[in-house]
Amino acid sequence: MSPHILINNASLRFRLYKSSANLKESFISRLRRGQSKDTVEDFDVLKDINLTFSAGDRVGIIGLNGAGKSTLLKMITGIYQPLSGWVEVRGNIMPLIELTAGFDPELSGRENIYLSGAILGRTREQIAEYEQDVVEFSELGDFINVPIKYYSSGMLGRLAFSVGTMCKPEILLVDEVLSTGDAEFVAKATNRMMDLLSSSQIVVLVSHNLDHVQNLCNRAIILHQGQVVADGPPAAMIDYYMEEISKAGTDKNADAIGQRGGGKLFQTAPPSEQWTVPMKLQAVMDIIAGTRTVEQVAIEANVETATVETWLKNGTRGMRNGLRARPLSIEEQYQAQIDRLEKRVQALEEENARLRASSTDACAEAVVPLAQGVPSAISGSLPLA
Amino acid sequence: MAPTETVSSEKQPGELQTPAMPTPDLKANSPDLTASRASSATPSGPVLRYSAQNTFWQFMLVFVADLRRYQYALNSFVVNALAKKYRRSVLGFTWSLLGPLLTMAVLTVVFGTLFKRDMHQYALYILSGLLPWSFMSQSIINGSQALINNETMLRRSYLPKFFFPTVSTASEAVSLSLNLVCLFALALAIGAQLSWCIVALPLVIAVTYVFTLGAALIAAIATVYFRDLTHILTVLLGACFYLVPIVYPESMLPENIRGLVALNPFYHFICLFRSILYLRQFPTPLEWSSALLLAVLCLLAGLYLVKLRQNDIIFRL
């Protein structure tokens, strides 16, 4: 049976304790029960999450800080158990969440290889199989027998990465560890990581780097305030995400970003799953060609006309990339140059008018010839003008 | 956020390969599958299932499966704990043997003089009570710290909640076993006879271990909620030391309160050790059964507390 992850109506609630629980305080607060000082705050980290990941899924989870991305990964790992609903994981799971998690500073590198394997429920024989590979990959040499408290952070990073990525799991959970390691190690580590990503059947990747999600994933999920707000192809999801973020930025509500108070975000419907980037591109081209109107496209895609206009105005990410990739023709290059120069003339004329209004006549006369001289200079130098 | 805007992702994105999803079947079978991480051994790896609703019976199945799954982890943590304890000390592991011996020497001289006893026999008497006592009290005190001290580990990787109390209790049990070897050496040195009763000793240690593990689990979880408990336990157990006949003979107690000693749960386990090591006879069936009953009840209580609180602990650390 192929590996899968099922998350059914799972909710998770954190309790935040404002004061440390000790006997004296709980005794005192019990005495003052009349005042009932509320020191416990419930905080819904994940709300009614319904997700199915199956073989072949490369899922990128994006969202603001505190949206619940890492918590979702930890729930899949089993560190946090859902308050309601359930999570089922079938298959060998390897969490690359905090790589140094199972390390004991007092023990040597080699002992830590065994320790971190043991925490994942492996046997001695299983760990012995890959022990030598870890030692070689981490390039620690004789340091492998030294307690890791004497390691430099680079050495520790190398050991942690080597240990974490040594086994090929069926399900890989990655939380922002793509760039682990020092400069010399990065190329090797990236190769290893890509190898691991392609050999795993399910990958769940949490990253703030949208390029990683774009390049490595075939499905993206936007989490916001503990809820799944959108789920679909990465390019469309990233566009939607960026749109929403920039909307909040121009909303004079910049503090909404990065805080849990960002309730205004993701209010508009996410892009429909059927409307992939090529479809949007086709629609935009049709509109430009005049075969379809903005309103028709809006109805077909089940979005507002304003959204279609944004597509038209900005182009989708894919479209922009497409335009950039095609070299401009000579005529287009001339046209672009003329546009630029005309803009410059316009700016100069405006500047001229402003100066004329505010300065003496002598000053104004000195400016005028310049403004008149420029357009003739352009028309002389460009054959197309 | 209006709930209507939440995209349900039960459906597969169209462009991906869509293997036949067993979702409906799994839901229909969900009661059977709950806690099935133990039973299934598909070639593709274990099924892990986390949900808030579990019966105690299901929890016990998971507990047994986890014991097996984390067998190697338990072993290596115990070895590491013992190794770290004595690393860099000149006498190393001998300290865990010397410690009780020196304590015994002090107690023997002080109380032996006080009670005017035969020192040889009295030394054996004290040691046979002191060793199990220090195992139980140390395990409970260490156990109360077990979850709190390993907060980072619990937060970053999945480990069953009973893991760390079990590790601390097990490393104390290893110390106890080594101390007992030391006791035999001493017994032979002072000319005491050892009877063949000591073959029952592993069983006695096992029963005591079960009881102590239960108590350590309770202490561990209670301390997460009341951090002061470690200090209180230290004082209470210190007082308990004098409530159990360890340094004084049981016969010294007045007739009317001698029965009350049996109310102390620790007493029953010390009785087992004492009858084998000091009296050189098998414990009576009554002694066996009362200790066994206590041990099983204590472990069940501890595990039940773990089951009740295991999902909450991580948020209270």
Coordinates of N, CA and C in Angstrom, one line a residue, chain A residues 1 6 8 13-14 17 21-23 26 50-52 54-55 57 74-83 85-92 98 101-102 104 106-107 114-115 118-122 124 127 150 170 218-219 227-229 231 265-267 270, chain B residues 1 5-17 19 21-23 26-27 30 33 42 44-53 69-70 72-73 76-77 80 84 87-88 153-159 161 225-228 232 311-312 314-316:
Chain A
M1 N 0.8 -1.2 0.0 CA 0.0 0.0 0.0 C 0.9 1.3 0.0
L6 N -3.3 11.2 6.1 CA -4.6 11.7 6.2 C -4.8 12.6 7.4
N8 N -7.8 14.5 9.3 CA -9.3 14.6 9.2 C -9.8 15.5 10.3
R13 N -4.9 23.0 19.9 CA -5.1 24.2 20.7 C -3.9 24.3 21.6
F14 N -3.2 25.5 21.6 CA -2.2 25.7 22.6 C -2.7 26.4 23.8
Y17 N 0.3 29.9 29.2 CA 0.3 30.2 30.6 C 1.0 31.5 30.9
A21 N 3.2 27.9 36.7 CA 2.4 27.2 37.7 C 3.2 26.7 38.8
N22 N 3.0 27.2 40.0 CA 3.6 26.6 41.2 C 2.6 26.6 42.3
L23 N 2.9 25.8 43.3 CA 1.9 25.5 44.3 C 1.4 26.8 45.0
S26 N -1.0 28.8 42.8 CA -2.3 28.2 42.6 C -3.0 28.2 43.9
N50 N -8.3 19.6 7.1 CA -8.6 18.4 6.3 C -7.6 18.4 5.1
L51 N -6.8 17.4 5.2 CA -5.8 17.3 4.1 C -5.5 15.8 3.8
T52 N -5.3 15.6 2.5 CA -4.8 14.2 2.1 C -3.6 14.4 1.3
S54 N -0.9 12.1 -0.8 CA -0.6 10.7 -1.2 C 0.6 10.6 -2.1
A55 N 1.0 9.4 -2.5 CA 2.2 9.3 -3.2 C 2.3 10.2 -4.4
D57 N 2.9 13.4 -4.1 CA 2.7 14.8 -3.7 C 4.0 15.4 -3.2
K74 N 4.7 19.3 12.9 CA 4.9 18.6 14.2 C 3.7 17.7 14.5
M75 N 2.5 18.1 14.1 CA 1.3 17.3 14.3 C 1.4 16.0 13.5
I76 N 1.9 16.2 12.3 CA 2.1 15.0 11.4 C 3.1 14.0 12.0
T77 N 4.2 14.6 12.6 CA 5.2 13.8 13.3 C 4.7 13.1 14.5
G78 N 3.7 13.7 15.2 CA 3.2 13.1 16.4 C 3.6 13.9 17.7
I79 N 4.4 14.9 17.5 CA 4.9 15.7 18.7 C 3.6 16.3 19.4
Y80 N 2.8 16.9 18.5 CA 1.6 17.5 19.0 C 0.4 16.6 18.6
Q81 N -0.4 16.2 19.5 CA -1.5 15.3 19.2 C -2.8 16.2 19.0
P82 N -3.6 15.9 18.0 CA -4.7 16.8 17.8 C -5.7 16.8 18.9
L83 N -6.3 17.9 19.2 CA -7.3 18.0 20.3 C -8.6 17.3 19.8
G85 N -10.4 15.4 16.1 CA -10.1 14.8 14.8 C -8.9 13.9 14.9
W86 N -8.4 13.4 13.7 CA -7.3 12.5 13.8 C -6.3 12.7 12.6
V87 N -5.2 12.2 12.8 CA -4.1 12.2 11.8 C -3.7 10.8 11.6
E88 N -3.5 10.4 10.4 CA -3.0 9.0 10.1 C -1.8 9.1 9.2
V89 N -0.8 8.5 9.5 CA 0.4 8.5 8.7 C 0.8 7.1 8.4
R90 N 0.8 6.7 7.1 CA 1.3 5.4 6.7 C 2.6 5.5 5.9
G91 N 3.6 4.8 6.4 CA 4.8 4.9 5.7 C 5.9 5.3 6.6
N92 N 7.2 5.1 6.2 CA 8.3 5.5 7.0 C 8.4 7.0 6.9
E98 N 14.0 20.0 13.4 CA 15.2 20.6 14.0 C 16.2 19.6 14.0
A101 N 18.0 18.1 17.1 CA 17.0 17.8 18.2 C 17.5 16.6 19.1
G102 N 18.0 15.5 18.5 CA 18.3 14.4 19.3 C 19.7 14.3 19.8
D104 N 23.1 15.0 22.1 CA 23.5 15.3 23.5 C 24.9 15.9 23.5
E106 N 27.2 16.2 25.5 CA 28.3 15.5 26.2 C 28.8 14.3 25.4
L107 N 28.1 13.8 24.5 CA 28.5 12.6 23.8 C 29.2 12.9 22.5
Y114 N 24.1 7.4 16.8 CA 23.3 6.3 17.4 C 22.1 6.8 18.2
L115 N 22.4 7.9 19.0 CA 21.3 8.4 19.8 C 20.2 9.0 19.0
A118 N 18.2 6.3 17.5 CA 17.4 5.5 18.5 C 16.1 6.3 18.8
I119 N 16.2 7.6 18.8 CA 15.0 8.4 19.1 C 14.0 8.2 18.0
L120 N 14.4 7.9 16.8 CA 13.5 7.7 15.7 C 13.0 6.3 15.7
G121 N 13.4 5.5 16.7 CA 12.9 4.1 16.9 C 13.6 3.1 16.0
R122 N 14.9 3.4 15.7 CA 15.6 2.5 14.9 C 16.4 1.6 15.8
R124 N 19.9 -0.8 16.7 CA 21.4 -0.7 16.6 C 21.9 -1.1 15.2
I127 N 21.2 1.4 12.5 CA 22.0 2.6 12.5 C 23.4 2.2 12.1
Y150 N 32.3 20.4 21.8 CA 33.5 21.1 21.3 C 33.5 21.4 19.8
E170 N 10.0 7.2 3.1 CA 8.9 7.3 2.1 C 8.2 8.7 2.2
N218 N 4.8 20.3 -6.4 CA 3.7 20.3 -7.4 C 2.4 20.6 -6.8
R219 N 2.4 21.0 -5.5 CA 1.2 21.4 -4.9 C 1.5 22.4 -3.7
Q227 N -5.7 27.9 9.5 CA -6.7 27.3 8.6 C -6.1 27.2 7.2
V228 N -6.5 26.2 6.5 CA -6.1 26.1 5.1 C -7.0 27.0 4.3
V229 N -6.4 28.0 3.7 CA -7.2 29.0 2.9 C -7.1 28.7 1.4
D231 N -5.4 25.8 -1.7 CA -4.7 24.5 -2.0 C -4.7 24.3 -3.5
L265 N -6.4 39.5 5.7 CA -5.8 38.8 4.6 C -6.7 37.6 4.2
F266 N -6.5 37.2 3.0 CA -7.1 36.1 2.4 C -8.6 36.1 2.5
Q267 N -9.2 37.3 2.3 CA -10.6 37.4 2.4 C -11.2 37.0 1.0
P270 N -9.7 32.2 -3.1 CA -8.5 31.7 -3.7 C -8.8 31.4 -5.2
Chain B
M1 N -12.4 34.8 9.4 CA -12.4 33.9 8.2 C -13.6 33.1 8.1
E5 N -14.8 29.8 3.0 CA -13.7 30.1 2.1 C -12.6 29.1 2.3
T6 N -12.8 28.3 3.3 CA -11.7 27.2 3.6 C -11.8 26.2 2.5
V7 N -10.7 26.0 1.8 CA -10.8 25.0 0.7 C -10.5 23.6 1.3
S8 N -11.5 22.8 1.1 CA -11.3 21.4 1.6 C -10.4 20.7 0.6
S9 N -9.3 20.1 1.1 CA -8.4 19.5 0.1 C -8.5 18.0 0.1
E10 N -9.6 17.5 0.5 CA -9.8 16.1 0.4 C -9.6 15.6 -1.1
K11 N -10.0 16.5 -2.0 CA -9.8 16.1 -3.4 C -8.4 16.3 -3.8
Q12 N -8.0 15.5 -4.8 CA -6.6 15.6 -5.3 C -6.6 16.7 -6.3
P13 N -5.5 17.5 -6.4 CA -5.3 18.4 -7.5 C -5.2 17.6 -8.8
G14 N -5.9 18.1 -9.8 CA -6.2 17.3 -11.0 C -4.9 16.9 -11.7
E15 N -3.9 17.7 -11.6 CA -2.7 17.3 -12.5 C -1.8 16.2 -11.8
L16 N -2.1 15.9 -10.6 CA -1.3 14.9 -10.0 C -1.8 13.5 -10.2
Q17 N -0.9 12.6 -10.0 CA -1.4 11.2 -10.2 C -2.3 10.9 -9.0
P19 N -3.8 8.0 -7.1 CA -4.0 6.6 -6.8 C -5.4 6.4 -6.1
M21 N -7.9 6.4 -3.7 CA -7.7 6.9 -2.3 C -8.7 6.1 -1.4
P22 N -8.1 5.6 -0.4 CA -8.9 4.7 0.5 C -9.7 5.5 1.6
T23 N -9.8 6.8 1.4 CA -10.3 7.7 2.5 C -11.6 7.2 3.0
L26 N -11.3 4.1 5.2 CA -10.6 4.3 6.4 C -11.4 5.0 7.5
K27 N -12.3 5.9 7.0 CA -13.1 6.6 7.9 C -14.1 5.6 8.5
S30 N -12.6 3.6 11.1 CA -11.7 4.3 12.0 C -11.6 3.8 13.5
L33 N -9.0 1.2 13.5 CA -7.7 1.6 13.1 C -7.1 2.4 14.2
T42 N 2.9 -3.5 7.8 CA 3.0 -3.5 6.4 C 4.4 -3.2 5.9
S44 N 5.5 -1.2 4.0 CA 5.7 0.2 3.7 C 5.9 1.0 5.0
G45 N 6.0 0.3 6.1 CA 6.3 1.0 7.4 C 5.1 1.1 8.3
P46 N 5.3 1.6 9.5 CA 4.2 1.6 10.5 C 3.2 2.6 10.2
V47 N 2.0 2.3 10.6 CA 0.9 3.3 10.5 C 0.9 4.0 11.8
L48 N 1.0 5.3 11.8 CA 0.9 6.1 13.0 C -0.4 6.8 13.0
R49 N -1.1 6.8 14.1 CA -2.4 7.4 14.1 C -2.5 8.2 15.4
Y50 N -2.8 9.5 15.2 CA -2.9 10.3 16.4 C -4.3 10.8 16.5
S51 N -5.0 10.5 17.6 CA -6.3 11.1 17.8 C -6.5 11.3 19.3
A52 N -7.5 12.2 19.6 CA -7.7 12.5 21.0 C -8.4 11.4 21.7
Q53 N -9.2 10.6 20.9 CA -10.1 9.6 21.6 C -9.3 8.2 21.5
R69 N 9.4 -0.8 20.3 CA 10.0 0.0 19.2 C 11.2 0.9 19.8
Y70 N 11.0 1.3 21.0 CA 12.1 2.2 21.5 C 13.0 1.5 22.5
Y72 N 15.8 -0.1 21.8 CA 17.2 0.3 21.7 C 17.5 1.7 22.2
A73 N 16.5 2.6 22.0 CA 16.6 4.0 22.5 C 16.7 4.0 24.0
S76 N 20.1 2.7 25.1 CA 21.2 3.7 25.0 C 21.1 4.9 25.9
F77 N 19.9 5.3 26.2 CA 19.7 6.4 27.1 C 20.2 6.0 28.5
N80 N 23.9 5.9 28.5 CA 24.5 7.3 28.5 C 24.3 8.0 29.8
K84 N 27.4 9.3 31.8 CA 27.6 10.7 32.0 C 27.7 11.0 33.5
R87 N 31.4 10.1 34.4 CA 32.4 10.5 33.5 C 33.3 11.5 34.2
R88 N 34.6 11.3 34.1 CA 35.6 12.3 34.6 C 35.8 12.2 36.1
M153 N 13.9 17.9 24.1 CA 13.8 16.7 23.3 C 12.4 16.3 23.0
L154 N 11.5 16.5 24.0 CA 10.1 16.2 23.7 C 9.4 17.1 22.7
R155 N 9.9 18.4 22.7 CA 9.3 19.3 21.8 C 9.7 19.2 20.4
R156 N 10.9 18.6 20.2 CA 11.5 18.5 18.9 C 11.3 17.2 18.2
S157 N 11.2 16.2 18.9 CA 11.0 14.9 18.3 C 10.0 14.1 19.0
Y158 N 9.4 13.2 18.3 CA 8.3 12.4 18.9 C 8.9 11.3 19.7
L159 N 8.6 11.3 21.0 CA 9.0 10.2 21.9 C 7.8 10.0 22.8
K161 N 5.6 9.6 26.1 CA 5.8 10.4 27.3 C 6.3 9.6 28.5
Y225 N 2.7 19.7 36.3 CA 1.7 20.7 36.7 C 2.0 21.5 38.0
F226 N 2.7 20.8 38.9 CA 3.2 21.6 40.1 C 4.7 21.4 40.2
R227 N 5.4 22.4 39.8 CA 6.9 22.3 39.8 C 7.5 22.1 41.2
D228 N 6.7 22.6 42.2 CA 7.3 22.5 43.5 C 7.4 21.1 44.1
I232 N 9.0 19.1 47.5 CA 8.2 18.5 48.5 C 8.5 17.0 48.6
N311 N -1.4 14.1 25.9 CA -1.6 15.1 24.9 C -1.5 16.6 25.4
D312 N -1.6 16.7 26.7 CA -1.6 18.0 27.3 C -0.2 18.4 27.8
I314 N 2.7 18.4 26.7 CA 3.6 19.1 25.8 C 3.3 20.6 25.9
F315 N 2.1 21.0 26.2 CA 1.7 22.4 26.2 C 2.0 22.9 27.6
R316 N 2.3 22.1 28.6 CA 2.5 22.6 30.0 C 3.9 22.6 30.3

